[in-house]
Amino acid sequence: MAQKSETGVGTQLILAILILFIAWVVLKWVIRVVVGVATTVVVVGAILFGLWIFANRTGSD
């Protein structure tokens, strides 16, 4: 019985580590995607904003 409970704990530990590892990999991937999207949005927004200001400036001149 004692050995069975030990192997059960070991299996749970391995499962917990596996779950944490998968969660960490997924989180890392999600963060990478979010950062990539945010960077793209900021860059595109800045370019559009710059073009809009440039268009308004040339229009007023």
PDB file of N, CA and C in Angstrom:
ATOM      1  N   MET A   1       0.844  -1.208   0.000  1.00  0.00           N
ATOM      2  CA  MET A   1       0.000   0.000   0.000  1.00  0.00           C
ATOM      3  C   MET A   1       0.880   1.259   0.000  1.00  0.00           C
ATOM      4  N   ALA A   2       1.948   1.214   0.833  1.00  0.00           N
ATOM      5  CA  ALA A   2       2.816   2.385   0.946  1.00  0.00           C
ATOM      6  C   ALA A   2       3.491   2.673  -0.399  1.00  0.00           C
ATOM      7  N   GLN A   3       3.950   1.579  -1.054  1.00  0.00           N
ATOM      8  CA  GLN A   3       4.612   1.755  -2.352  1.00  0.00           C
ATOM      9  C   GLN A   3       3.628   2.308  -3.385  1.00  0.00           C
ATOM     10  N   LYS A   4       2.386   1.831  -3.346  1.00  0.00           N
ATOM     11  CA  LYS A   4       1.373   2.310  -4.294  1.00  0.00           C
ATOM     12  C   LYS A   4       1.144   3.813  -4.113  1.00  0.00           C
ATOM     13  N   SER A   5       1.032   4.262  -2.861  1.00  0.00           N
ATOM     14  CA  SER A   5       0.795   5.685  -2.608  1.00  0.00           C
ATOM     15  C   SER A   5       2.007   6.508  -3.068  1.00  0.00           C
ATOM     16  N   GLU A   6       3.206   5.951  -2.895  1.00  0.00           N
ATOM     17  CA  GLU A   6       4.418   6.654  -3.334  1.00  0.00           C
ATOM     18  C   GLU A   6       4.432   6.805  -4.853  1.00  0.00           C
ATOM     19  N   THR A   7       4.120   5.721  -5.565  1.00  0.00           N
ATOM     20  CA  THR A   7       4.095   5.803  -7.029  1.00  0.00           C
ATOM     21  C   THR A   7       2.990   6.752  -7.466  1.00  0.00           C
ATOM     22  N   GLY A   8       1.882   6.778  -6.728  1.00  0.00           N
ATOM     23  CA  GLY A   8       0.785   7.701  -7.035  1.00  0.00           C
ATOM     24  C   GLY A   8       1.263   9.130  -6.900  1.00  0.00           C
ATOM     25  N   VAL A   9       1.991   9.418  -5.814  1.00  0.00           N
ATOM     26  CA  VAL A   9       2.528  10.763  -5.591  1.00  0.00           C
ATOM     27  C   VAL A   9       3.532  11.106  -6.694  1.00  0.00           C
ATOM     28  N   GLY A  10       4.365  10.139  -7.052  1.00  0.00           N
ATOM     29  CA  GLY A  10       5.350  10.355  -8.108  1.00  0.00           C
ATOM     30  C   GLY A  10       4.672  10.663  -9.433  1.00  0.00           C
ATOM     31  N   THR A  11       3.609   9.912  -9.737  1.00  0.00           N
ATOM     32  CA  THR A  11       2.856  10.146 -10.976  1.00  0.00           C
ATOM     33  C   THR A  11       2.227  11.530 -10.948  1.00  0.00           C
ATOM     34  N   GLN A  12       1.660  11.897  -9.798  1.00  0.00           N
ATOM     35  CA  GLN A  12       1.042  13.222  -9.662  1.00  0.00           C
ATOM     36  C   GLN A  12       2.093  14.314  -9.840  1.00  0.00           C
ATOM     37  N   LEU A  13       3.272  14.097  -9.283  1.00  0.00           N
ATOM     38  CA  LEU A  13       4.361  15.074  -9.388  1.00  0.00           C
ATOM     39  C   LEU A  13       4.778  15.238 -10.849  1.00  0.00           C
ATOM     40  N   ILE A  14       4.940  14.087 -11.543  1.00  0.00           N
ATOM     41  CA  ILE A  14       5.317  14.120 -12.962  1.00  0.00           C
ATOM     42  C   ILE A  14       4.238  14.831 -13.766  1.00  0.00           C
ATOM     43  N   LEU A  15       2.971  14.531 -13.489  1.00  0.00           N
ATOM     44  CA  LEU A  15       1.855  15.177 -14.186  1.00  0.00           C
ATOM     45  C   LEU A  15       1.857  16.675 -13.911  1.00  0.00           C
ATOM     46  N   ALA A  16       2.086  17.051 -12.647  1.00  0.00           N
ATOM     47  CA  ALA A  16       2.105  18.468 -12.268  1.00  0.00           C
ATOM     48  C   ALA A  16       3.225  19.202 -13.008  1.00  0.00           C
ATOM     49  N   ILE A  17       4.403  18.591 -13.060  1.00  0.00           N
ATOM     50  CA  ILE A  17       5.545  19.196 -13.759  1.00  0.00           C
ATOM     51  C   ILE A  17       5.238  19.313 -15.248  1.00  0.00           C
ATOM     52  N   LEU A  18       4.634  18.253 -15.814  1.00  0.00           N
ATOM     53  CA  LEU A  18       4.278  18.249 -17.234  1.00  0.00           C
ATOM     54  C   LEU A  18       3.274  19.353 -17.536  1.00  0.00           C
ATOM     55  N   ILE A  19       2.257  19.478 -16.680  1.00  0.00           N
ATOM     56  CA  ILE A  19       1.221  20.507 -16.851  1.00  0.00           C
ATOM     57  C   ILE A  19       1.844  21.903 -16.744  1.00  0.00           C
ATOM     58  N   LEU A  20       2.720  22.091 -15.746  1.00  0.00           N
ATOM     59  CA  LEU A  20       3.385  23.389 -15.569  1.00  0.00           C
ATOM     60  C   LEU A  20       4.243  23.720 -16.788  1.00  0.00           C
ATOM     61  N   PHE A  21       4.951  22.702 -17.313  1.00  0.00           N
ATOM     62  CA  PHE A  21       5.810  22.914 -18.478  1.00  0.00           C
ATOM     63  C   PHE A  21       4.977  23.308 -19.692  1.00  0.00           C
ATOM     64  N   ILE A  22       3.869  22.582 -19.919  1.00  0.00           N
ATOM     65  CA  ILE A  22       2.974  22.886 -21.045  1.00  0.00           C
ATOM     66  C   ILE A  22       2.390  24.285 -20.877  1.00  0.00           C
ATOM     67  N   ALA A  23       1.952  24.609 -19.655  1.00  0.00           N
ATOM     68  CA  ALA A  23       1.372  25.929 -19.380  1.00  0.00           C
ATOM     69  C   ALA A  23       2.410  27.022 -19.642  1.00  0.00           C
ATOM     70  N   TRP A  24       3.672  26.768 -19.241  1.00  0.00           N
ATOM     71  CA  TRP A  24       4.747  27.745 -19.433  1.00  0.00           C
ATOM     72  C   TRP A  24       5.013  27.963 -20.917  1.00  0.00           C
ATOM     73  N   VAL A  25       5.053  26.866 -21.692  1.00  0.00           N
ATOM     74  CA  VAL A  25       5.289  26.954 -23.140  1.00  0.00           C
ATOM     75  C   VAL A  25       4.151  27.717 -23.809  1.00  0.00           C
ATOM     76  N   VAL A  26       2.906  27.378 -23.440  1.00  0.00           N
ATOM     77  CA  VAL A  26       1.732  28.045 -24.017  1.00  0.00           C
ATOM     78  C   VAL A  26       1.747  29.527 -23.659  1.00  0.00           C
ATOM     79  N   LEU A  27       2.050  29.830 -22.383  1.00  0.00           N
ATOM     80  CA  LEU A  27       2.083  31.221 -21.916  1.00  0.00           C
ATOM     81  C   LEU A  27       3.146  32.009 -22.683  1.00  0.00           C
ATOM     82  N   LYS A  28       4.327  31.378 -22.854  1.00  0.00           N
ATOM     83  CA  LYS A  28       5.419  32.013 -23.583  1.00  0.00           C
ATOM     84  C   LYS A  28       4.977  32.329 -25.016  1.00  0.00           C
ATOM     85  N   TRP A  29       4.302  31.355 -25.655  1.00  0.00           N
ATOM     86  CA  TRP A  29       3.834  31.532 -27.033  1.00  0.00           C
ATOM     87  C   TRP A  29       2.789  32.639 -27.100  1.00  0.00           C
ATOM     88  N   VAL A  30       1.857  32.632 -26.139  1.00  0.00           N
ATOM     89  CA  VAL A  30       0.798  33.651 -26.096  1.00  0.00           C
ATOM     90  C   VAL A  30       1.410  35.041 -25.916  1.00  0.00           C
ATOM     91  N   ILE A  31       2.391  35.157 -24.995  1.00  0.00           N
ATOM     92  CA  ILE A  31       3.050  36.446 -24.748  1.00  0.00           C
ATOM     93  C   ILE A  31       3.750  36.916 -26.026  1.00  0.00           C
ATOM     94  N   ARG A  32       4.424  35.967 -26.715  1.00  0.00           N
ATOM     95  CA  ARG A  32       5.129  36.315 -27.950  1.00  0.00           C
ATOM     96  C   ARG A  32       4.147  36.835 -28.997  1.00  0.00           C
ATOM     97  N   VAL A  33       3.006  36.164 -29.136  1.00  0.00           N
ATOM     98  CA  VAL A  33       1.978  36.572 -30.111  1.00  0.00           C
ATOM     99  C   VAL A  33       1.412  37.940 -29.738  1.00  0.00           C
ATOM    100  N   VAL A  34       1.088  38.120 -28.437  1.00  0.00           N
ATOM    101  CA  VAL A  34       0.512  39.390 -27.969  1.00  0.00           C
ATOM    102  C   VAL A  34       1.497  40.539 -28.205  1.00  0.00           C
ATOM    103  N   VAL A  35       2.772  40.310 -27.864  1.00  0.00           N
ATOM    104  CA  VAL A  35       3.797  41.343 -28.059  1.00  0.00           C
ATOM    105  C   VAL A  35       3.950  41.658 -29.549  1.00  0.00           C
ATOM    106  N   GLY A  36       3.939  40.609 -30.378  1.00  0.00           N
ATOM    107  CA  GLY A  36       4.053  40.804 -31.822  1.00  0.00           C
ATOM    108  C   GLY A  36       2.892  41.609 -32.376  1.00  0.00           C
ATOM    109  N   VAL A  37       1.683  41.257 -31.964  1.00  0.00           N
ATOM    110  CA  VAL A  37       0.481  41.966 -32.424  1.00  0.00           C
ATOM    111  C   VAL A  37       0.505  43.409 -31.927  1.00  0.00           C
ATOM    112  N   ALA A  38       0.845  43.600 -30.649  1.00  0.00           N
ATOM    113  CA  ALA A  38       0.883  44.945 -30.068  1.00  0.00           C
ATOM    114  C   ALA A  38       1.918  45.807 -30.795  1.00  0.00           C
ATOM    115  N   THR A  39       3.086  45.237 -31.064  1.00  0.00           N
ATOM    116  CA  THR A  39       4.138  45.967 -31.778  1.00  0.00           C
ATOM    117  C   THR A  39       3.664  46.353 -33.176  1.00  0.00           C
ATOM    118  N   THR A  40       3.029  45.402 -33.862  1.00  0.00           N
ATOM    119  CA  THR A  40       2.511  45.667 -35.214  1.00  0.00           C
ATOM    120  C   THR A  40       1.477  46.780 -35.179  1.00  0.00           C
ATOM    121  N   VAL A  41       0.555  46.709 -34.213  1.00  0.00           N
ATOM    122  CA  VAL A  41      -0.502  47.719 -34.086  1.00  0.00           C
ATOM    123  C   VAL A  41       0.111  49.096 -33.823  1.00  0.00           C
ATOM    124  N   VAL A  42       1.092  49.154 -32.919  1.00  0.00           N
ATOM    125  CA  VAL A  42       1.743  50.429 -32.584  1.00  0.00           C
ATOM    126  C   VAL A  42       2.470  50.999 -33.800  1.00  0.00           C
ATOM    127  N   VAL A  43       3.215  50.141 -34.501  1.00  0.00           N
ATOM    128  CA  VAL A  43       3.972  50.593 -35.679  1.00  0.00           C
ATOM    129  C   VAL A  43       3.027  51.076 -36.769  1.00  0.00           C
ATOM    130  N   VAL A  44       1.997  50.278 -37.075  1.00  0.00           N
ATOM    131  CA  VAL A  44       1.021  50.656 -38.109  1.00  0.00           C
ATOM    132  C   VAL A  44       0.295  51.934 -37.696  1.00  0.00           C
ATOM    133  N   GLY A  45      -0.090  52.018 -36.418  1.00  0.00           N
ATOM    134  CA  GLY A  45      -0.768  53.211 -35.908  1.00  0.00           C
ATOM    135  C   GLY A  45       0.107  54.446 -36.029  1.00  0.00           C
ATOM    136  N   ALA A  46       1.393  54.302 -35.687  1.00  0.00           N
ATOM    137  CA  ALA A  46       2.323  55.431 -35.775  1.00  0.00           C
ATOM    138  C   ALA A  46       2.501  55.875 -37.223  1.00  0.00           C
ATOM    139  N   ILE A  47       2.606  54.906 -38.135  1.00  0.00           N
ATOM    140  CA  ILE A  47       2.767  55.230 -39.566  1.00  0.00           C
ATOM    141  C   ILE A  47       1.521  55.941 -40.079  1.00  0.00           C
ATOM    142  N   LEU A  48       0.341  55.401 -39.753  1.00  0.00           N
ATOM    143  CA  LEU A  48      -0.917  56.015 -40.198  1.00  0.00           C
ATOM    144  C   LEU A  48      -1.065  57.417 -39.616  1.00  0.00           C
ATOM    145  N   PHE A  49      -0.715  57.566 -38.329  1.00  0.00           N
ATOM    146  CA  PHE A  49      -0.794  58.871 -37.661  1.00  0.00           C
ATOM    147  C   PHE A  49       0.152  59.869 -38.337  1.00  0.00           C
ATOM    148  N   GLY A  50       1.368  59.403 -38.646  1.00  0.00           N
ATOM    149  CA  GLY A  50       2.344  60.253 -39.330  1.00  0.00           C
ATOM    150  C   GLY A  50       1.856  60.667 -40.710  1.00  0.00           C
ATOM    151  N   LEU A  51       1.290  59.712 -41.447  1.00  0.00           N
ATOM    152  CA  LEU A  51       0.752  60.015 -42.783  1.00  0.00           C
ATOM    153  C   LEU A  51      -0.406  60.994 -42.684  1.00  0.00           C
ATOM    154  N   TRP A  52      -1.259  60.806 -41.645  1.00  0.00           N
ATOM    155  CA  TRP A  52      -2.423  61.680 -41.450  1.00  0.00           C
ATOM    156  C   TRP A  52      -1.964  63.114 -41.166  1.00  0.00           C
ATOM    157  N   ILE A  53      -0.945  63.260 -40.289  1.00  0.00           N
ATOM    158  CA  ILE A  53      -0.400  64.586 -39.964  1.00  0.00           C
ATOM    159  C   ILE A  53       0.227  65.196 -41.222  1.00  0.00           C
ATOM    160  N   PHE A  54       0.980  64.379 -41.967  1.00  0.00           N
ATOM    161  CA  PHE A  54       1.638  64.848 -43.192  1.00  0.00           C
ATOM    162  C   PHE A  54       0.594  65.309 -44.211  1.00  0.00           C
ATOM    163  N   ALA A  55      -0.491  64.545 -44.356  1.00  0.00           N
ATOM    164  CA  ALA A  55      -1.560  64.890 -45.303  1.00  0.00           C
ATOM    165  C   ALA A  55      -2.237  66.192 -44.884  1.00  0.00           C
ATOM    166  N   ASN A  56      -2.487  66.345 -43.580  1.00  0.00           N
ATOM    167  CA  ASN A  56      -3.132  67.565 -43.083  1.00  0.00           C
ATOM    168  C   ASN A  56      -2.221  68.774 -43.270  1.00  0.00           C
ATOM    169  N   ARG A  57      -0.927  68.591 -43.025  1.00  0.00           N
ATOM    170  CA  ARG A  57       0.034  69.688 -43.146  1.00  0.00           C
ATOM    171  C   ARG A  57       0.130  70.137 -44.604  1.00  0.00           C
ATOM    172  N   THR A  58       0.254  69.188 -45.524  1.00  0.00           N
ATOM    173  CA  THR A  58       0.359  69.536 -46.946  1.00  0.00           C
ATOM    174  C   THR A  58      -0.960  70.125 -47.435  1.00  0.00           C
ATOM    175  N   GLY A  59      -2.077  69.665 -46.863  1.00  0.00           N
ATOM    176  CA  GLY A  59      -3.388  70.183 -47.255  1.00  0.00           C
ATOM    177  C   GLY A  59      -3.539  71.638 -46.848  1.00  0.00           C
ATOM    178  N   SER A  60      -3.074  71.993 -45.649  1.00  0.00           N
ATOM    179  CA  SER A  60      -3.202  73.365 -45.147  1.00  0.00           C
ATOM    180  C   SER A  60      -2.266  74.300 -45.906  1.00  0.00           C
ATOM    181  N   ASP A  61      -1.092  73.769 -46.291  1.00  0.00           N
ATOM    182  CA  ASP A  61      -0.146  74.578 -47.063  1.00  0.00           C
ATOM    183  C   ASP A  61      -0.684  74.778 -48.481  1.00  0.00           C
TER     184      ASP A  61
END
